[in-house]
Coordinates of C-alpha atoms in Angstrom, one line a residue:
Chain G
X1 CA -4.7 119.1 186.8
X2 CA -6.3 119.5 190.5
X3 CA -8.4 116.5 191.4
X4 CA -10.3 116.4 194.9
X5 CA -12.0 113.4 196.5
X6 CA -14.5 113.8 199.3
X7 CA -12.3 116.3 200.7
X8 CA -12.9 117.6 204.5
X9 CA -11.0 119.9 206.7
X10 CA -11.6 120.6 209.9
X11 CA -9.5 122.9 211.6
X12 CA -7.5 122.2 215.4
X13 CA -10.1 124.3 217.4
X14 CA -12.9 121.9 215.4
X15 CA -13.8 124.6 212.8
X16 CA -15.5 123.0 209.7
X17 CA -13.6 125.0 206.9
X18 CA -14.7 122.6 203.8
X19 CA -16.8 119.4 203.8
X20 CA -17.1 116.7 201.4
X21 CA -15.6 119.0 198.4
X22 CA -15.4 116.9 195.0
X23 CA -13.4 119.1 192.4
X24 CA -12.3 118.5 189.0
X25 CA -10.5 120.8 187.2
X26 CA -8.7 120.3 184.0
X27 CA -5.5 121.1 182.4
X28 CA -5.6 124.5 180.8
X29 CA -8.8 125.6 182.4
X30 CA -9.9 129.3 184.1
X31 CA -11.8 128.3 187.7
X32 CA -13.4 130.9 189.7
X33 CA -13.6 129.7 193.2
X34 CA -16.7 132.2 194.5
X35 CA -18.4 132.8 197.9
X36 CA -18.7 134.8 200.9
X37 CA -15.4 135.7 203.4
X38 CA -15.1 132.3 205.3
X39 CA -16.6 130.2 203.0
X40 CA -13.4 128.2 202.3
X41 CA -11.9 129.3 199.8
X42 CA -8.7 130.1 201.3
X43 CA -8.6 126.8 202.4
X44 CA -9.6 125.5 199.3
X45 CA -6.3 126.7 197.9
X46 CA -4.4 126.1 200.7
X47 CA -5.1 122.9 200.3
X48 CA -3.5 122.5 196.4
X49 CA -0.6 124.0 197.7
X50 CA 0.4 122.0 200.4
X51 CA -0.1 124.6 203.0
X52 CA -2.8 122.5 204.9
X53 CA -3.1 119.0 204.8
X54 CA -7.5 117.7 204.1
X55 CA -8.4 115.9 207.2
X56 CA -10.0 113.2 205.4
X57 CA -10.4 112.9 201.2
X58 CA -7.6 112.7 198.4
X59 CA -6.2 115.5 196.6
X60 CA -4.6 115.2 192.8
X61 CA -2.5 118.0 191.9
X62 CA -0.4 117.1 188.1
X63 CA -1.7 113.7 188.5
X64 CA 0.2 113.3 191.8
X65 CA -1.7 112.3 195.2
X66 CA -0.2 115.5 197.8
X67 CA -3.3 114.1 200.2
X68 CA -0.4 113.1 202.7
X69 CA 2.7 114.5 200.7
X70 CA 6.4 114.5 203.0
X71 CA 7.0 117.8 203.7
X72 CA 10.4 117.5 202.1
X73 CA 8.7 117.2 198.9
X74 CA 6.1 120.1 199.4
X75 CA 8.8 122.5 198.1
X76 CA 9.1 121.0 194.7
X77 CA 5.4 120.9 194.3
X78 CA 5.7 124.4 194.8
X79 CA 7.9 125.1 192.2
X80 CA 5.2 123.9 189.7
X81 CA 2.5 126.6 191.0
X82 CA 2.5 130.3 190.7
X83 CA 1.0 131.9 194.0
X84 CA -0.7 135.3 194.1
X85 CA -2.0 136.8 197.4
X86 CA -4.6 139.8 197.9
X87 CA -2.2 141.7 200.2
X88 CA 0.5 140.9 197.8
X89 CA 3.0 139.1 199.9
X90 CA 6.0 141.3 198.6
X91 CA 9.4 142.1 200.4
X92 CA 9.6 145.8 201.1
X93 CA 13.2 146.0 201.5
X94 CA 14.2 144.5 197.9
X95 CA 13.4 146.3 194.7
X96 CA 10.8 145.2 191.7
X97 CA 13.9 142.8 190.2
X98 CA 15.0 141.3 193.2
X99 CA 11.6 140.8 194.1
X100 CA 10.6 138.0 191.2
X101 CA 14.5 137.3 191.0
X102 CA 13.9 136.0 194.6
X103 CA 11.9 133.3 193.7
X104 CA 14.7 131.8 190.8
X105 CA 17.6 132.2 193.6
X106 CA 16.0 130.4 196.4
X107 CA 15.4 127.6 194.0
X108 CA 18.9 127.5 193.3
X109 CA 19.0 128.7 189.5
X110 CA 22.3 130.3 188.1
X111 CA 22.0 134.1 188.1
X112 CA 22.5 134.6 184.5
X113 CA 19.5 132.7 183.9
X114 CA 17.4 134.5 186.6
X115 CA 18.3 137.3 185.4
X116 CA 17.0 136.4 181.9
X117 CA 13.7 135.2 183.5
X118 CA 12.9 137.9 185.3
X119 CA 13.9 141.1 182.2
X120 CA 11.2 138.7 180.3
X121 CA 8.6 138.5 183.2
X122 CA 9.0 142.2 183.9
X123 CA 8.0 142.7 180.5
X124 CA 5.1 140.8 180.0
X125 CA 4.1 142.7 182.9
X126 CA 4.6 145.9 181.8
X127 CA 6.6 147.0 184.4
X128 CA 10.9 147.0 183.1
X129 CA 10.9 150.9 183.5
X130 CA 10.3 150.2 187.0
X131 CA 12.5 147.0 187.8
X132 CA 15.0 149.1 190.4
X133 CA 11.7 150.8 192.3
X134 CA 11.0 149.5 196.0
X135 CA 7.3 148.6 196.7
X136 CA 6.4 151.1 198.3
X137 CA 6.9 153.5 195.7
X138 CA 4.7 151.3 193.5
X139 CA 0.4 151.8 193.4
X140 CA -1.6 149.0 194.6
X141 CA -1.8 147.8 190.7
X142 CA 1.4 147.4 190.3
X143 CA 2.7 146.0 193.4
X144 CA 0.0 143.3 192.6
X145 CA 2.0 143.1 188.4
X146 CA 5.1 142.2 190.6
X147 CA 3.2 139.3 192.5
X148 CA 2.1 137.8 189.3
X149 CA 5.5 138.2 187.9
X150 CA 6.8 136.4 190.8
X151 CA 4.3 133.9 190.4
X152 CA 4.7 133.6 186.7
X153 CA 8.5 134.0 186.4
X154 CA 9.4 130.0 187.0
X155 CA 6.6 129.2 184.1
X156 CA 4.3 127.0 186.6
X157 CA 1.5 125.1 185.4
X158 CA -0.5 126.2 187.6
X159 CA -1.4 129.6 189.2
X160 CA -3.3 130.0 192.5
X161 CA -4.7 133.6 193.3
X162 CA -6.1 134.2 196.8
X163 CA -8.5 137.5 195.7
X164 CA -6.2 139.0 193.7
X165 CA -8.1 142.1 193.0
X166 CA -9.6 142.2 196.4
X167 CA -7.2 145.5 197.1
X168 CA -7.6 147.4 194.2
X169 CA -10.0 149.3 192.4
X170 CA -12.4 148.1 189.2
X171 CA -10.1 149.8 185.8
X172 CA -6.9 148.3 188.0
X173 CA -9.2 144.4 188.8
X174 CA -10.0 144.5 185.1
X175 CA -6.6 144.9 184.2
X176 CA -4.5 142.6 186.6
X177 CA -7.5 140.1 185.6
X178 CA -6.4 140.3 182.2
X179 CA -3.1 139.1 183.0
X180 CA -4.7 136.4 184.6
X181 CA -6.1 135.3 181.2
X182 CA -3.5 136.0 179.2
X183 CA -1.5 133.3 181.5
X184 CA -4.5 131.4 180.8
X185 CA -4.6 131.6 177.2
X186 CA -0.3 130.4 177.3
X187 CA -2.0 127.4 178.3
X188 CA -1.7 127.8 182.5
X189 CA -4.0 126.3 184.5
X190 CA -5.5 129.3 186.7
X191 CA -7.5 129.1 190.0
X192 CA -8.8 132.4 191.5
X193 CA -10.6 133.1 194.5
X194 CA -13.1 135.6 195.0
X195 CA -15.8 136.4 196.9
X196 CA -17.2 138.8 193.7
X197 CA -19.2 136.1 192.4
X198 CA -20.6 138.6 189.6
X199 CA -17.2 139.2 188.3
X200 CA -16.4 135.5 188.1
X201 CA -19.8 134.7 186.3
X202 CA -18.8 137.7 183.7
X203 CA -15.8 136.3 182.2
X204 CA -17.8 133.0 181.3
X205 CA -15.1 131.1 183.7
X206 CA -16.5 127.8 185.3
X207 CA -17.4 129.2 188.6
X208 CA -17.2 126.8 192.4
X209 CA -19.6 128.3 194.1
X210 CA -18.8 127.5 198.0
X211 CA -20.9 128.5 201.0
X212 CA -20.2 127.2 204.6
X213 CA -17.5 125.2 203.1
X214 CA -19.6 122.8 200.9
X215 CA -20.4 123.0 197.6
X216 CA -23.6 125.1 196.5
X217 CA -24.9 124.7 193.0
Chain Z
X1 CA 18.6 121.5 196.3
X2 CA 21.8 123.7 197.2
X3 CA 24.5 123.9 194.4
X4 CA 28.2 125.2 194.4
X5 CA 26.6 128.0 192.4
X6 CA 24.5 129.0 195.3
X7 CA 27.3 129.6 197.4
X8 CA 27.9 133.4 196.3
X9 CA 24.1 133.9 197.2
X10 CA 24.3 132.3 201.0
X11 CA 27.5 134.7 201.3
X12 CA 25.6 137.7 200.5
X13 CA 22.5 136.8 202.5
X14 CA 24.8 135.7 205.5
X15 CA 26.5 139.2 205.5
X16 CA 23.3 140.8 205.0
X17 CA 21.8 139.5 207.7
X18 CA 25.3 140.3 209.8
X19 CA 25.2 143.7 209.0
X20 CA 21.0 144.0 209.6
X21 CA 21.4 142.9 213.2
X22 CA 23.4 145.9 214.1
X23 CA 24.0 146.4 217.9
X24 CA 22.9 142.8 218.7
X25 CA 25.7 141.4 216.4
X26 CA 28.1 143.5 218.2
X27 CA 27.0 143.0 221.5
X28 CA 26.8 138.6 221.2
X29 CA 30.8 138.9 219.2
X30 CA 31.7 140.8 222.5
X31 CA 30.2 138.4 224.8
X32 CA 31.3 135.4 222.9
X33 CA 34.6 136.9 222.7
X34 CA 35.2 137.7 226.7
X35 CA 33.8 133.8 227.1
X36 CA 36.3 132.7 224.9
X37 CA 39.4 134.7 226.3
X38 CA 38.8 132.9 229.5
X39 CA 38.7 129.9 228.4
X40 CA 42.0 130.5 226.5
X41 CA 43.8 132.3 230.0
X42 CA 43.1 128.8 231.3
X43 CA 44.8 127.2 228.4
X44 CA 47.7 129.7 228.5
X45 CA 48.2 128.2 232.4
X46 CA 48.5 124.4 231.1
X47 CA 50.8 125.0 228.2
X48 CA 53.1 126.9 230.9
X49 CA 52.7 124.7 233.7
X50 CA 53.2 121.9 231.7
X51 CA 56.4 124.0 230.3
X52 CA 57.7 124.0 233.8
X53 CA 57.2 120.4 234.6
X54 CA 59.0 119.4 231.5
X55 CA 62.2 121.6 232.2
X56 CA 62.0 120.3 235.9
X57 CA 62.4 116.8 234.2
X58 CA 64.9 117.8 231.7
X59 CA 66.6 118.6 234.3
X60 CA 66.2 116.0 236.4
X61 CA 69.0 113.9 238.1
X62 CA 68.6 110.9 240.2
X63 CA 70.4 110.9 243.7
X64 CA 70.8 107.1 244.6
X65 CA 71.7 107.1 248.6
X66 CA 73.4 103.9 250.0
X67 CA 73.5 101.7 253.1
X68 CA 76.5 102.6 255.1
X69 CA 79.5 100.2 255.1
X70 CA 78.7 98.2 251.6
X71 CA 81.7 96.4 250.8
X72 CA 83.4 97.7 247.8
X73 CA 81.8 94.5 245.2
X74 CA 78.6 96.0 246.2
X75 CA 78.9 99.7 245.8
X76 CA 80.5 98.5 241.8
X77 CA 77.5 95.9 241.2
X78 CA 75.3 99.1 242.5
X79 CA 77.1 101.0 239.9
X80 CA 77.6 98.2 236.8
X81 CA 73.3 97.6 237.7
X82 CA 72.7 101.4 237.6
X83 CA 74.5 101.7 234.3
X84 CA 72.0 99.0 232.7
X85 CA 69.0 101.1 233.6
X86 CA 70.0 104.1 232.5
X87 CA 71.2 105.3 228.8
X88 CA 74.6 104.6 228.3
X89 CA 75.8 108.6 227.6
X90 CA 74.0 109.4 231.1
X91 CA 76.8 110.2 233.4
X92 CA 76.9 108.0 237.3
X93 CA 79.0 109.6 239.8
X94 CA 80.2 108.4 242.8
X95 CA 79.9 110.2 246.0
X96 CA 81.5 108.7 248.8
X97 CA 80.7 109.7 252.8
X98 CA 84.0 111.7 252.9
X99 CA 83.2 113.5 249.8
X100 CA 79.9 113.8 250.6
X101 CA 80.8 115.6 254.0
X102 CA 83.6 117.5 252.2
X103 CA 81.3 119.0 250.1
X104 CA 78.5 119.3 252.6
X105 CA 81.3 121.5 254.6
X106 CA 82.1 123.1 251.2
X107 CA 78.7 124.5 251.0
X108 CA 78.3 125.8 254.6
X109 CA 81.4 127.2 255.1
X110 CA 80.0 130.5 256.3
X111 CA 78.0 128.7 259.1
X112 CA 81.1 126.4 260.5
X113 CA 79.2 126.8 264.1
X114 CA 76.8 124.4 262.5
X115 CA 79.3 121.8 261.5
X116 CA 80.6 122.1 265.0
X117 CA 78.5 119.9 266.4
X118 CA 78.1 117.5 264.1
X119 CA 79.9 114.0 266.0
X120 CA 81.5 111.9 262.9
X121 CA 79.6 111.4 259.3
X122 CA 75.9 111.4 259.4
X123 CA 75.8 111.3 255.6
X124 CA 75.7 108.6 253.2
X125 CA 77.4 107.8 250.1
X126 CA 75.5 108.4 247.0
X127 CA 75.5 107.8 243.0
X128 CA 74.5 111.0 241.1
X129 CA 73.5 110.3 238.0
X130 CA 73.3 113.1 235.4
X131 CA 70.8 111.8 232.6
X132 CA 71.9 113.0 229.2
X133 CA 69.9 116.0 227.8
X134 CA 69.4 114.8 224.6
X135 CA 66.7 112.2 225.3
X136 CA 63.4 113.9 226.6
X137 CA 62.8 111.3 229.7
X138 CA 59.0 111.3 230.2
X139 CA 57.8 111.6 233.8
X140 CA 56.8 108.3 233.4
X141 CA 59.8 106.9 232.5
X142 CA 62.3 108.6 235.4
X143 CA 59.9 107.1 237.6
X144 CA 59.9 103.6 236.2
X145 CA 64.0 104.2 236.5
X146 CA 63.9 105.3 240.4
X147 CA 61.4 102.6 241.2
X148 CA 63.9 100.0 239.1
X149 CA 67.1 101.2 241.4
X150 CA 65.4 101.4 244.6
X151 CA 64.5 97.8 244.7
X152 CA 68.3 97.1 243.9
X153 CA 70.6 95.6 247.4
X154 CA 72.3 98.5 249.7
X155 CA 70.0 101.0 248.6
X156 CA 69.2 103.3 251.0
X157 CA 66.8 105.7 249.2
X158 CA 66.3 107.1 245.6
X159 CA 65.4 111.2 245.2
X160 CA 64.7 112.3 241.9
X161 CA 62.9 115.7 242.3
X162 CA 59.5 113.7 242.8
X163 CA 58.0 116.3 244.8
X164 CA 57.6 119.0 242.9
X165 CA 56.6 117.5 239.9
X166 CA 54.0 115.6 241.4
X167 CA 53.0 119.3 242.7
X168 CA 52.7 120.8 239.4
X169 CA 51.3 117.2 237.7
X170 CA 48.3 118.1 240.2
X171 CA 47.5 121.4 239.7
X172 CA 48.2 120.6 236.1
X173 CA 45.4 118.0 236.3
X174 CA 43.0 120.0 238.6
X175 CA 43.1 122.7 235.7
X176 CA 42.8 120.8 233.5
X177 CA 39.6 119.4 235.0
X178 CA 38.5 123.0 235.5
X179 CA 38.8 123.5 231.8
X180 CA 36.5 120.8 230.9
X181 CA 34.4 122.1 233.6
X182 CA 34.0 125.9 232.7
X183 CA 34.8 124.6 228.6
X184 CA 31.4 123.1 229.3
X185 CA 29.3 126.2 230.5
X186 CA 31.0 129.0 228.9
X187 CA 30.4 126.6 225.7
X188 CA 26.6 126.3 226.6
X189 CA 26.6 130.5 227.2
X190 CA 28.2 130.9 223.8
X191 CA 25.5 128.6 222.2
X192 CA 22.7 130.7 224.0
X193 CA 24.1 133.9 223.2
X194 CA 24.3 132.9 219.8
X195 CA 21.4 131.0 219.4
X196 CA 19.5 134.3 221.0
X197 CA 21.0 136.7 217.9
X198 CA 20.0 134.7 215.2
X199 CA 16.8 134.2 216.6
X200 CA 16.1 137.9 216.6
X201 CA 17.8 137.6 213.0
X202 CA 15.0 135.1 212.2
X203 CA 12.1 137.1 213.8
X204 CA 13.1 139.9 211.8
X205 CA 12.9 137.9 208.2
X206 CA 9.8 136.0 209.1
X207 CA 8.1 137.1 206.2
X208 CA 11.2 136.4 204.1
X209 CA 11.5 133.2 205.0
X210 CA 7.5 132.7 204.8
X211 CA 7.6 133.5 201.1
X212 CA 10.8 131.8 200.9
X213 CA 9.2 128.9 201.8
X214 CA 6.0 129.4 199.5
X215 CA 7.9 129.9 196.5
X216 CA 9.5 126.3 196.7
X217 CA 12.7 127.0 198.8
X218 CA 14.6 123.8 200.4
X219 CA 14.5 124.0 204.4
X220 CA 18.7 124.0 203.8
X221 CA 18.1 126.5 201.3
X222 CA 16.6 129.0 204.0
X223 CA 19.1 127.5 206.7
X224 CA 22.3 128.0 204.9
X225 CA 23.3 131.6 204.9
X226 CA 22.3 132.0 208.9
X227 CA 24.3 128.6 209.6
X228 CA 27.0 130.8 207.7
X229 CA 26.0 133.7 210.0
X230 CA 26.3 131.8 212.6
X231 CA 29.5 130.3 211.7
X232 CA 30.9 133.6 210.6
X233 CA 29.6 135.3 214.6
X234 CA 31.8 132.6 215.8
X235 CA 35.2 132.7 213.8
X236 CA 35.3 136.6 215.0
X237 CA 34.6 135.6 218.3
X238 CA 37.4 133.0 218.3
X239 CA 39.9 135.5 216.2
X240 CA 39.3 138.3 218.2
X241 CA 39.9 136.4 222.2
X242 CA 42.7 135.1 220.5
X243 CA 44.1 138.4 219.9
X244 CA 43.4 139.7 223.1
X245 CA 44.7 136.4 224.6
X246 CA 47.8 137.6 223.3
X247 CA 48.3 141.5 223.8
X248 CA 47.7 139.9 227.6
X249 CA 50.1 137.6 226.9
X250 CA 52.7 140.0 225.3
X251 CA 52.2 143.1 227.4
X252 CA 50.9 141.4 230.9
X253 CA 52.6 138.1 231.7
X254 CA 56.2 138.3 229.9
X255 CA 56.7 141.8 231.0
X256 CA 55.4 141.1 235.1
X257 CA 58.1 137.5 234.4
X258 CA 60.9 139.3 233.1
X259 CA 60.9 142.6 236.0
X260 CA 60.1 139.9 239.2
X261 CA 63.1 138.1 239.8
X262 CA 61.1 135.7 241.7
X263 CA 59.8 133.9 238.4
X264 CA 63.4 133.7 237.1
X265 CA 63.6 130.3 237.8
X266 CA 61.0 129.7 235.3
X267 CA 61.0 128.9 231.9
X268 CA 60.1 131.5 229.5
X269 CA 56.7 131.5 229.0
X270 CA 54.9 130.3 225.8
X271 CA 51.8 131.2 223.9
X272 CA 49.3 128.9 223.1
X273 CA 50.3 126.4 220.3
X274 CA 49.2 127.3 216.3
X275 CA 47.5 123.9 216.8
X276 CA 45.4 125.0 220.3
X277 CA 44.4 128.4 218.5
X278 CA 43.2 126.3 215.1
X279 CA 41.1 124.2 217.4
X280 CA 39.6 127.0 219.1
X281 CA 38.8 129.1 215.8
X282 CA 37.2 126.3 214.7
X283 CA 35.8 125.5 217.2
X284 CA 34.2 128.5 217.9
X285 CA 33.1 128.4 214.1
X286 CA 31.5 124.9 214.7
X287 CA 30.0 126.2 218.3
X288 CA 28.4 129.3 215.5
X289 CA 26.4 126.7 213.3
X290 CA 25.5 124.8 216.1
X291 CA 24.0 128.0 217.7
X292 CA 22.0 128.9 214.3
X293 CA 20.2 125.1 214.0
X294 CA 18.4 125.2 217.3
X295 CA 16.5 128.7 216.3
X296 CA 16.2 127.3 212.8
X297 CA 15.0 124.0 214.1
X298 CA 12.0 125.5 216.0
X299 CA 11.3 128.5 213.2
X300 CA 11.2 126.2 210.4
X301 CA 9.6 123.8 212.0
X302 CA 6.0 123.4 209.8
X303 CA 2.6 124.5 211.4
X304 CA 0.8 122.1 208.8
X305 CA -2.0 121.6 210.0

């Protein structure tokens, strides 16, 4: 699924965020990417998604080389990859629904079929009773359920999550983790960074242990 | 991609973001409409003015003086030659010196102490020629006629009203070049004014269009509903001078026409054509979108690094 090849980046003001990175992760799998706050992870992700171009290596994501993809075509990779953030990333202004029907619209999708998308997403996430709430009336747990139904809700084979529990406390981590591997289990390819490297090691997932921005066994 | 289906979405979002803006909205549609009313007082003046120089040339007759003492075969080649220039329903009359002092002593029979000292018959004989109503001579073409006669034998002179046509063909022109002129800046204000709005607009959704963007949205996808609002700030604009361009129109200059007698020489004055005010609605729409793109241009341009 995500393939990288003697991947550096180094940052405009000549920050070394990763260095000679060499990453395979296959289709299906549960990846822990684990280390310290600046280690790279961030970057790591930002990387699969397009959001960052690696100053020198090659990147495979879906057997497709996005090392120097157009930035016309960076939106369609998107499409294929479900994107969860620790400080959620949600709009304040639009209810639960609109929130994960947002990301249907803007790829041009008919409404009936967002609409259908998004009842089912709101149900896997356990949160339908709740669908015409605004965010702010929502605890930290389940403003995070309405990021992963937005990142879920156009069925991507791939989900990036940028400390996804980072916010919350343990019972609510446990249980937005188990989402996680429930995706996981559907068959979703799932990337998670974290800086709790116990947590990681817990689950049994294969764990990238990154310090500095390279590699650490 | 962006689909027919989309277009009930990019609606909503562009009237969203219309109605968010608030006091800025208002402020750039009153600005952009003031801009725009100017620019249609000047095209008010050339539809009239150029009102008035076609009824001077409707009405237009050609004098054609002669040479004194022409024998007879001249003055009726003069005529025969005349007839060939002009249409054949156009009426040529022939003034001799005798009537033409007649009538000159017709005219100023209150002030006989001036004809008193006139010694014998200063003035000439003349054709008049009354050109028929019915065709719509150009400018152009009464001139190519004049020019045509003049160089004819025994002609003296040829007066067809030149003067003041040519007056009103130059002011006609130098407003016209003031409209491309001040078209050109109060074009450029309306693009900055708008431009400004929607930038606010922009700042405002940044995190919208960030996740917008992260979720897989097309660049057109984003840009479409505030091209919309954009388009939408200037249709309003161009409705709304047009309307005041008018209650000015209505309740200003055909009321100060009708009580001066001074201006009752004039034609009565017209409102822009349904043509000129389609041009400057959409215009004004096109001026809208144009005013969205440069924001968008810079705010979606990426920060890949």
């Amino acid at each position: 699924m995500i393939q990288m090849r003697h991947i550096t980046k180094v940052y405009k003001k000549g920050i070394h965020a990763l260095e000679d990175i060499n990453v395979k992760i296959g289709r299906g799998e549960m990846v822990f990417v684990a280390g310290p706050s600046g280690s790279g992870k961030t970057t790591f992700l930002k990387l699969i998604y397009a959001e960052i171009i690696a100053t020198t290596g090659l990147i495979f994501v879906g057997g497709k080389n996005i090392s120097s993809l157009p930035l016309k075509e960076v939106p369609y990779l998107r499409r294929q990859i479900g994107v969860v953030y620790q400080d959620f990333k949600l709009l304040y202004q639009k209810t639960v629904f609109e929130n994960i029907a947002f990301a249907l619209q803007v790829i041009g999708l008919p409404s009936a079929e967002v609409y259908k998308r998004t009842i089912k997403v709101l149900n896997i996430v356990e949160l339908t009773h709740k669908k015409d709430a605004f965010p702010h009336q929502l605890s930290g747990g389940e403003q995070q359920r309405v990021a992963i139904a937005r990142a879920i809700v156009n069925d991507p084979a791939l989900i990036l999550a940028d400390e996804p529990t980072g916010n919350l406390d343990t019972d609510l981590a446990t249980n937005i983790m188990n989402f996680f591997m429930e995706a996981n289990r559907q068959g979703t390819t799932l990337v998670v960074a974290t800086h709790n490297k116990e947590n990681a090691l817990k689950m049994g997932a294969h764990v990238i242990h990154l310090n500095s921005g390279k590699i650490v066994k | 991609m962006i689909r027919p289906q989309n277009f009930g979405y990019f609606c909503r979002e562009a009237m969203t973001n219309f109605k968010r803006a608030g006091t800025m909205t208002y402020a750039s549609i009153g600005v952009i409409t003031v801009t725009l009313f100017i620019m249609g007082i000047f095209l008010l003046l050339i539809v009239n003015l150029r009102l008035v120089q076609d009824t001077l040339i409707k009405k237009a007759s050609i004098v054609v003086y002669l040479k004194d003492a022409l024998p007879i075969e001249t003055i009726q080649s003069i005529q025969t030659n005349i007839g060939r220039q002009v249409n054949q329903a156009s009426q040529i009359i022939y003034i001799s010196k005798q009537d033409a002092l007649e009538g000159f002593k017709k005219e100023l029979s209150d002030q006989s102490d001036i004809l008193s000292g006139i010694n014998g018959n200063p003035l000439p004989a003349y054709f008049e020629i009354k050109l028929t109503p019915s065709i719509r001579f150009s400018w152009e073409g009464l001139k190519k006629i004049a020019q045509a006669i003049e160089k004819m034998e025994g002609i003296e002179g040829v007066d067809y009203g030149q003067k003041a046509v040519e007056v009103i063909a130059t002011i006609t022109d130098v407003v016209r070049m003031f409209i491309i002129g001040i078209g050109f800046i109060l074009g450029l204000a309306t693009l900055i004014i708008i431009s400004n709005t929607i930038e606010l607009s922009l700042f405002a959704r940044q995190e919208e269009i960030e996740i917008m963007r992260l979720v897989g949205a097309t660049p057109w996808f984003i840009r479409f509903p505030y091209l919309l609002e954009g388009m939408i700030h200037g249709w309003i604009s161009g409705t709304l001078s047009i309307g005041l361009l008018w209650l000015v129109y209505r309740f200003g200059l055909v009321k100060t026409l009708a009580e001066n007698p001074i201006f009752l020489f004039l034609p009565q004055v017209k409102f822009i054509s349904w043509q000129v005010m389609s041009i400057l609605i959409v215009a004004s729409g096109f001026l809208g979108c144009l005013g969205s793109l440069l924001p968008l241009h810079y705010f979606l341009k990426s920060n890949r690094e």
